[in-house]
Amino acid sequence: MRAEQLLSLGLLAALALSLLSPVPARAGKPLQIDLPAARAQALLETLTPVERVGQLFLVTFTGTSVDDKSQIYDLIVRHHIGGVVLLAGNDNFVAAPDTVSEAYRIISQLQAIEWQGSQEPSTSATTSEQPISAYIPLFIATSQEGDGYLNDQILNGLTPLPNLMAIGATWQPSLAEQVETVAGKELAALGFNMYLGPSLDVLESPGALVGGGLGARVFGGDPYWVGQMGKAYIKGIHTGSSGRMLVVAKHFPGRGSSDRPTNLEVATIRKSLEQLKQIELAPFFAVTGNAPDTLSAADGLLVSHIRYQGFQGNIRATTRPVSFDLQALSQILSLPAFVSWREKGGLMVSDDLGSQAVRRFYDPSGQSFAARLVVRDAFLAGNDLLYLGNILSSETQDNYSTIIRILDFFAQKYRDDPAFTKRVDEAVVRILMAKYRIYGDFNPAVVTPQADGLYTLATSQAITFEVARQSATLISPDLKDLDIVLPTPPDLNDYMLFFTDTRPGRQCSTCPDEPMLASDALQNVILRLYGPQAGGQVVRNHLMSYTFEDMASILEEGSGNAALLSDLRLSGWVVISLLEAEPTQSQAIVLRRFLSERQDLLRNKHVVLFAFNAPYYLDATDISKVTAYYGLYSKSAPFVEVAARLLFQELTPAGVLPVSVPGIGYDLLSATAPDPKQVIQLFLDLPLGATPTVDSTGTPEPTATPSFRVGDTVSVRTGVILDHNQHPVPDGTGVRFSLILSGEGGVVQQVEAATVDGVARATFSIDHSGLLEIHATSEPANTSVVLQLDITSNGIRVTVVAPTSVTEPITPTATLAPTPEQANPSAISAGRPGFGGWFAMLLFLAGLAFLALWLGGRIFSTRWGVRWALCVFMGGLLAYNYLAFDLPGSAGWIKLHGLSGILGVVVLGAALGFAGGWLWMKAVNAPVKRSG
């Protein structure tokens, strides 16, 4: 929208408001600036040291009891903690069917305890401090990453959503947003207001050990696409929760290159800050200072316990864990994207300070772990909100006692150390700002959602099925070879044997075990879709299901299983459903041994392997022993159904691997490079008034008003450049534009550019007349269309030449696409006025309005003269805006009549305003000054 259009619209609105009767100001009431920062600062001034310090902490507790005798009750009422993290591992959730109803009850009670505690005299206040505690809603946080156990804390009662890698394999950020809109809505309905996720780690080079146990809990291995998915995911949570959920992205600054799970031991990554900026930090840039809007921006970052070797370029120097290293964390947060985000209130949240990794780092001998000093170090390093987890100090007996000591230590230090006091106050203001952003007012009725929201849970499985369908990936063989190795699906005469990885999971320590994937899950889906009641493609007694434990029994030194051996020999199809396959896990070992040791049972059979988790664990030898290898990524029911439909060739796998898979030689960096088979399209970004006409042969003629001459500049852009998987190349992909003097072959100018959203742009200075050519290359894509610019004293002739042996002009409608400001080129070429024309129109209308003012003042009164003048002015302005905003019919009118047509419409609008004012005055019987 052009400046004059915006000004017209704004002026029109202001004039409309001016016709209304003014609202008198309330005397004695000063203007209130109601911003989260101002409110947070005002609230801070009312808090005691204990209340301020308490806000810094996210704590955990065990079980579901939150009565007035519970430890969590005491921490909320007497120590004013800032928030609570609910975890399945702490038995905070109960078994189905009461999982979500009990979660809602616990969360509601926790917030009610905070409200009740604020209405009682504060036991922490001294005689000089306020006796009543302030009511500040608690953060209620959890991590619900999708795909059930182990990723989800709540296993029943919510929509089973896919994990991040399944979403990443669709390469569609819109699906990430849709998935998390469901998650945000459902979690907010339970009362959660903080989401610990998503993981923005980049699995740059996944292997057997790399990735630190992340498995399929990441979007993929390309920093650009992880950032794109992350933005959409965060936007979905914010949208689904109606802004009532803070999103804390993890594991900052990135742990995708770690070689061990970081909850067990502090991992060391050999990378400098410059390398981190290119890979690990790029997705975090995308969701902080570089986020396109507030909905796509993370509210906080969870700081992981990662060390970096060579962080400042010296390969011999290693940082402390960055969560405890003030210098390293400050250096990272001084990067521009993080500076701007922090200025808007972005929170730094420590990862679990009670983890085994932290304990082993601070206390390798296991003899002395001073929790309060560890937490102090994390706070002084730059963390605002301190997630204590199940922290246990050496001198205390339990988590609760440790937390009390930490809180007392912080409160005393707050009173004694001015520098510490300042740091606490800064962090508390950020925390309060975050709480004001999600609630506006601290009102218990707003903080606790209505219970009727529970009836809408677990009703959105359609989006999960869509992700399953769009993400399913054929890993091996290539799609073009699938018809050769599997020419037909199973039929009525085939026997099929299913091996299923049935690892158990449970909602709580006293809850019953449930298999993550039932032994007959795939068999039952096949019977439902293709059995006797659904087309009769399979016979029930031709399907047999076994577990990996059964598979182990027929290996060397196994106990034996005669029935399984018999069924294997009978079956023509062996279908294996695999969960996570890290090399050290027993299920992965059993599978590898089975494929290696029992080839006698698999010979001449169709062996199909479905990976319902990360696809990169199996090596080339493993994969060579199966007929087809599919990546499903997640294990919920919709993904099992998609697996069945793939097996029966009802669906074609639509997903593409989002990470490198060494076992098939798939390298993501190469896959996301420009496809060398494509022809890069080129477009001329034309200035206003420079729309070329086309002659009868389809060749653009010189513009009617010459706009390119020697000394001018020409702007060019590519079409969307695609990678090998036919997705837009990542941002920052290099493109070289060349301006060549045709016939001589010499390069006149070269411009190096980088893509944004798959498109690169360049500007050339026209230093030569004659026939010039513009080419573009983006390694390894070296072929583009050619823009031929024939520049003469009369203007420019543009011809687009396809890269063939015969040059073929392409019509400008297909190639000379206008910029967004040129949405109506015919109107532009006909002379639509610019800013000067708009200003002249205002002066013209002002003259007409003055005439109405004078006439109205003579006939009626000055007040009615002013109203009549405003009617005239608004009528003319409305008419002008009809043309300026390209409303239906305006372009044709301007093209036909030019500036005189614009003037005529404005005069007509003013006349209608004149008539409208007259009718208004007659309708209300405006008093006439003189008769006759």
mmCIF file with all atom_site columns, C-alpha atoms in Angstrom, residues 713-804:
data_model
loop_
_atom_site.group_PDB
_atom_site.id
_atom_site.type_symbol
_atom_site.label_atom_id
_atom_site.label_alt_id
_atom_site.label_comp_id
_atom_site.label_asym_id
_atom_site.label_entity_id
_atom_site.label_seq_id
_atom_site.pdbx_PDB_ins_code
_atom_site.Cartn_x
_atom_site.Cartn_y
_atom_site.Cartn_z
_atom_site.occupancy
_atom_site.B_iso_or_equiv
_atom_site.pdbx_formal_charge
_atom_site.auth_seq_id
_atom_site.auth_comp_id
_atom_site.auth_asym_id
_atom_site.auth_atom_id
_atom_site.pdbx_PDB_model_num
ATOM 1  C CA . THR A 1 713 ? 19.665 0.747   -12.892 1.00 0.00 ? 713 THR A CA 1
ATOM 2  C CA . VAL A 1 714 ? 17.784 -2.472  -13.590 1.00 0.00 ? 714 VAL A CA 1
ATOM 3  C CA . SER A 1 715 ? 16.473 -4.761  -10.838 1.00 0.00 ? 715 SER A CA 1
ATOM 4  C CA . VAL A 1 716 ? 16.230 -8.485  -11.491 1.00 0.00 ? 716 VAL A CA 1
ATOM 5  C CA . ARG A 1 717 ? 14.999 -11.410 -9.427  1.00 0.00 ? 717 ARG A CA 1
ATOM 6  C CA . THR A 1 718 ? 14.914 -15.143 -9.835  1.00 0.00 ? 718 THR A CA 1
ATOM 7  C CA . GLY A 1 719 ? 11.903 -17.356 -9.568  1.00 0.00 ? 719 GLY A CA 1
ATOM 8  C CA . VAL A 1 720 ? 11.815 -19.745 -6.623  1.00 0.00 ? 720 VAL A CA 1
ATOM 9  C CA . ILE A 1 721 ? 14.968 -21.871 -6.847  1.00 0.00 ? 721 ILE A CA 1
ATOM 10 C CA . LEU A 1 722 ? 14.262 -25.493 -5.922  1.00 0.00 ? 722 LEU A CA 1
ATOM 11 C CA . ASP A 1 723 ? 16.441 -28.082 -4.221  1.00 0.00 ? 723 ASP A CA 1
ATOM 12 C CA . HIS A 1 724 ? 16.804 -31.746 -5.205  1.00 0.00 ? 724 HIS A CA 1
ATOM 13 C CA . ASN A 1 725 ? 13.563 -32.565 -3.365  1.00 0.00 ? 725 ASN A CA 1
ATOM 14 C CA . GLN A 1 726 ? 11.697 -29.774 -5.173  1.00 0.00 ? 726 GLN A CA 1
ATOM 15 C CA . HIS A 1 727 ? 11.392 -27.573 -2.113  1.00 0.00 ? 727 HIS A CA 1
ATOM 16 C CA . PRO A 1 728 ? 12.612 -23.956 -2.012  1.00 0.00 ? 728 PRO A CA 1
ATOM 17 C CA . VAL A 1 729 ? 16.317 -23.808 -1.260  1.00 0.00 ? 729 VAL A CA 1
ATOM 18 C CA . PRO A 1 730 ? 17.267 -22.591 2.224   1.00 0.00 ? 730 PRO A CA 1
ATOM 19 C CA . ASP A 1 731 ? 17.743 -18.894 2.823   1.00 0.00 ? 731 ASP A CA 1
ATOM 20 C CA . GLY A 1 732 ? 21.291 -17.784 2.146   1.00 0.00 ? 732 GLY A CA 1
ATOM 21 C CA . THR A 1 733 ? 21.822 -20.038 -0.878  1.00 0.00 ? 733 THR A CA 1
ATOM 22 C CA . GLY A 1 734 ? 24.271 -18.238 -3.156  1.00 0.00 ? 734 GLY A CA 1
ATOM 23 C CA . VAL A 1 735 ? 23.209 -16.964 -6.587  1.00 0.00 ? 735 VAL A CA 1
ATOM 24 C CA . ARG A 1 736 ? 25.437 -15.246 -9.136  1.00 0.00 ? 736 ARG A CA 1
ATOM 25 C CA . PHE A 1 737 ? 23.880 -12.800 -11.596 1.00 0.00 ? 737 PHE A CA 1
ATOM 26 C CA . SER A 1 738 ? 25.881 -11.872 -14.699 1.00 0.00 ? 738 SER A CA 1
ATOM 27 C CA . LEU A 1 739 ? 25.333 -8.969  -17.088 1.00 0.00 ? 739 LEU A CA 1
ATOM 28 C CA . ILE A 1 740 ? 26.907 -9.827  -20.452 1.00 0.00 ? 740 ILE A CA 1
ATOM 29 C CA . LEU A 1 741 ? 27.406 -7.753  -23.581 1.00 0.00 ? 741 LEU A CA 1
ATOM 30 C CA . SER A 1 742 ? 25.702 -9.893  -26.210 1.00 0.00 ? 742 SER A CA 1
ATOM 31 C CA . GLY A 1 743 ? 27.774 -10.952 -29.171 1.00 0.00 ? 743 GLY A CA 1
ATOM 32 C CA . GLU A 1 744 ? 31.078 -10.137 -27.500 1.00 0.00 ? 744 GLU A CA 1
ATOM 33 C CA . GLY A 1 745 ? 30.608 -12.646 -24.665 1.00 0.00 ? 745 GLY A CA 1
ATOM 34 C CA . GLY A 1 746 ? 32.280 -10.376 -22.141 1.00 0.00 ? 746 GLY A CA 1
ATOM 35 C CA . VAL A 1 747 ? 30.929 -10.098 -18.621 1.00 0.00 ? 747 VAL A CA 1
ATOM 36 C CA . VAL A 1 748 ? 30.106 -6.470  -17.937 1.00 0.00 ? 748 VAL A CA 1
ATOM 37 C CA . GLN A 1 749 ? 29.006 -6.894  -14.314 1.00 0.00 ? 749 GLN A CA 1
ATOM 38 C CA . GLN A 1 750 ? 28.551 -9.707  -11.784 1.00 0.00 ? 750 GLN A CA 1
ATOM 39 C CA . VAL A 1 751 ? 26.485 -9.573  -8.604  1.00 0.00 ? 751 VAL A CA 1
ATOM 40 C CA . GLU A 1 752 ? 26.641 -12.149 -5.818  1.00 0.00 ? 752 GLU A CA 1
ATOM 41 C CA . ALA A 1 753 ? 23.331 -12.507 -4.001  1.00 0.00 ? 753 ALA A CA 1
ATOM 42 C CA . ALA A 1 754 ? 21.659 -14.850 -1.514  1.00 0.00 ? 754 ALA A CA 1
ATOM 43 C CA . THR A 1 755 ? 18.171 -16.282 -1.518  1.00 0.00 ? 755 THR A CA 1
ATOM 44 C CA . VAL A 1 756 ? 15.339 -15.278 0.774   1.00 0.00 ? 756 VAL A CA 1
ATOM 45 C CA . ASP A 1 757 ? 12.335 -17.625 0.612   1.00 0.00 ? 757 ASP A CA 1
ATOM 46 C CA . GLY A 1 758 ? 13.980 -19.248 -2.406  1.00 0.00 ? 758 GLY A CA 1
ATOM 47 C CA . VAL A 1 759 ? 14.313 -15.991 -4.396  1.00 0.00 ? 759 VAL A CA 1
ATOM 48 C CA . ALA A 1 760 ? 17.449 -13.925 -5.036  1.00 0.00 ? 760 ALA A CA 1
ATOM 49 C CA . ARG A 1 761 ? 17.586 -10.316 -6.251  1.00 0.00 ? 761 ARG A CA 1
ATOM 50 C CA . ALA A 1 762 ? 20.195 -8.150  -7.921  1.00 0.00 ? 762 ALA A CA 1
ATOM 51 C CA . THR A 1 763 ? 20.521 -4.628  -9.309  1.00 0.00 ? 763 THR A CA 1
ATOM 52 C CA . PHE A 1 764 ? 22.656 -3.653  -12.311 1.00 0.00 ? 764 PHE A CA 1
ATOM 53 C CA . SER A 1 765 ? 23.820 -0.258  -13.476 1.00 0.00 ? 765 SER A CA 1
ATOM 54 C CA . ILE A 1 766 ? 23.265 0.203   -17.205 1.00 0.00 ? 766 ILE A CA 1
ATOM 55 C CA . ASP A 1 767 ? 26.613 1.464   -18.429 1.00 0.00 ? 767 ASP A CA 1
ATOM 56 C CA . HIS A 1 768 ? 26.264 0.353   -22.063 1.00 0.00 ? 768 HIS A CA 1
ATOM 57 C CA . SER A 1 769 ? 23.715 0.785   -24.783 1.00 0.00 ? 769 SER A CA 1
ATOM 58 C CA . GLY A 1 770 ? 23.071 -2.053  -27.169 1.00 0.00 ? 770 GLY A CA 1
ATOM 59 C CA . LEU A 1 771 ? 22.061 -5.658  -26.566 1.00 0.00 ? 771 LEU A CA 1
ATOM 60 C CA . LEU A 1 772 ? 22.764 -6.873  -23.028 1.00 0.00 ? 772 LEU A CA 1
ATOM 61 C CA . GLU A 1 773 ? 22.002 -10.250 -21.459 1.00 0.00 ? 773 GLU A CA 1
ATOM 62 C CA . ILE A 1 774 ? 21.334 -11.210 -17.835 1.00 0.00 ? 774 ILE A CA 1
ATOM 63 C CA . HIS A 1 775 ? 22.065 -14.774 -16.658 1.00 0.00 ? 775 HIS A CA 1
ATOM 64 C CA . ALA A 1 776 ? 21.900 -16.418 -13.211 1.00 0.00 ? 776 ALA A CA 1
ATOM 65 C CA . THR A 1 777 ? 23.543 -19.486 -11.707 1.00 0.00 ? 777 THR A CA 1
ATOM 66 C CA . SER A 1 778 ? 23.289 -21.162 -8.309  1.00 0.00 ? 778 SER A CA 1
ATOM 67 C CA . GLU A 1 779 ? 25.722 -24.029 -8.035  1.00 0.00 ? 779 GLU A CA 1
ATOM 68 C CA . PRO A 1 780 ? 25.175 -26.712 -9.142  1.00 0.00 ? 780 PRO A CA 1
ATOM 69 C CA . ALA A 1 781 ? 22.211 -25.251 -11.075 1.00 0.00 ? 781 ALA A CA 1
ATOM 70 C CA . ASN A 1 782 ? 23.966 -23.418 -13.903 1.00 0.00 ? 782 ASN A CA 1
ATOM 71 C CA . THR A 1 783 ? 21.155 -22.895 -16.388 1.00 0.00 ? 783 THR A CA 1
ATOM 72 C CA . SER A 1 784 ? 18.738 -20.001 -16.418 1.00 0.00 ? 784 SER A CA 1
ATOM 73 C CA . VAL A 1 785 ? 16.526 -18.209 -18.872 1.00 0.00 ? 785 VAL A CA 1
ATOM 74 C CA . VAL A 1 786 ? 18.220 -15.192 -20.422 1.00 0.00 ? 786 VAL A CA 1
ATOM 75 C CA . LEU A 1 787 ? 16.878 -11.659 -20.200 1.00 0.00 ? 787 LEU A CA 1
ATOM 76 C CA . GLN A 1 788 ? 17.932 -9.753  -23.316 1.00 0.00 ? 788 GLN A CA 1
ATOM 77 C CA . LEU A 1 789 ? 17.831 -5.983  -22.886 1.00 0.00 ? 789 LEU A CA 1
ATOM 78 C CA . ASP A 1 790 ? 18.043 -4.010  -26.138 1.00 0.00 ? 790 ASP A CA 1
ATOM 79 C CA . ILE A 1 791 ? 18.739 -0.492  -24.869 1.00 0.00 ? 791 ILE A CA 1
ATOM 80 C CA . THR A 1 792 ? 18.425 2.397   -27.327 1.00 0.00 ? 792 THR A CA 1
ATOM 81 C CA . SER A 1 793 ? 17.736 6.097   -27.075 1.00 0.00 ? 793 SER A CA 1
ATOM 82 C CA . ASN A 1 794 ? 14.022 5.320   -27.365 1.00 0.00 ? 794 ASN A CA 1
ATOM 83 C CA . GLY A 1 795 ? 13.848 3.012   -24.366 1.00 0.00 ? 795 GLY A CA 1
ATOM 84 C CA . ILE A 1 796 ? 14.244 -0.694  -23.768 1.00 0.00 ? 796 ILE A CA 1
ATOM 85 C CA . ARG A 1 797 ? 13.115 -3.836  -25.541 1.00 0.00 ? 797 ARG A CA 1
ATOM 86 C CA . VAL A 1 798 ? 13.010 -6.902  -23.272 1.00 0.00 ? 798 VAL A CA 1
ATOM 87 C CA . THR A 1 799 ? 13.134 -10.415 -24.655 1.00 0.00 ? 799 THR A CA 1
ATOM 88 C CA . VAL A 1 800 ? 13.152 -13.568 -22.553 1.00 0.00 ? 800 VAL A CA 1
ATOM 89 C CA . VAL A 1 801 ? 15.094 -16.388 -24.154 1.00 0.00 ? 801 VAL A CA 1
ATOM 90 C CA . ALA A 1 802 ? 14.664 -19.980 -23.045 1.00 0.00 ? 802 ALA A CA 1
ATOM 91 C CA . PRO A 1 803 ? 17.913 -21.968 -22.658 1.00 0.00 ? 803 PRO A CA 1
ATOM 92 C CA . THR A 1 804 ? 17.574 -24.017 -25.833 1.00 0.00 ? 804 THR A CA 1
#
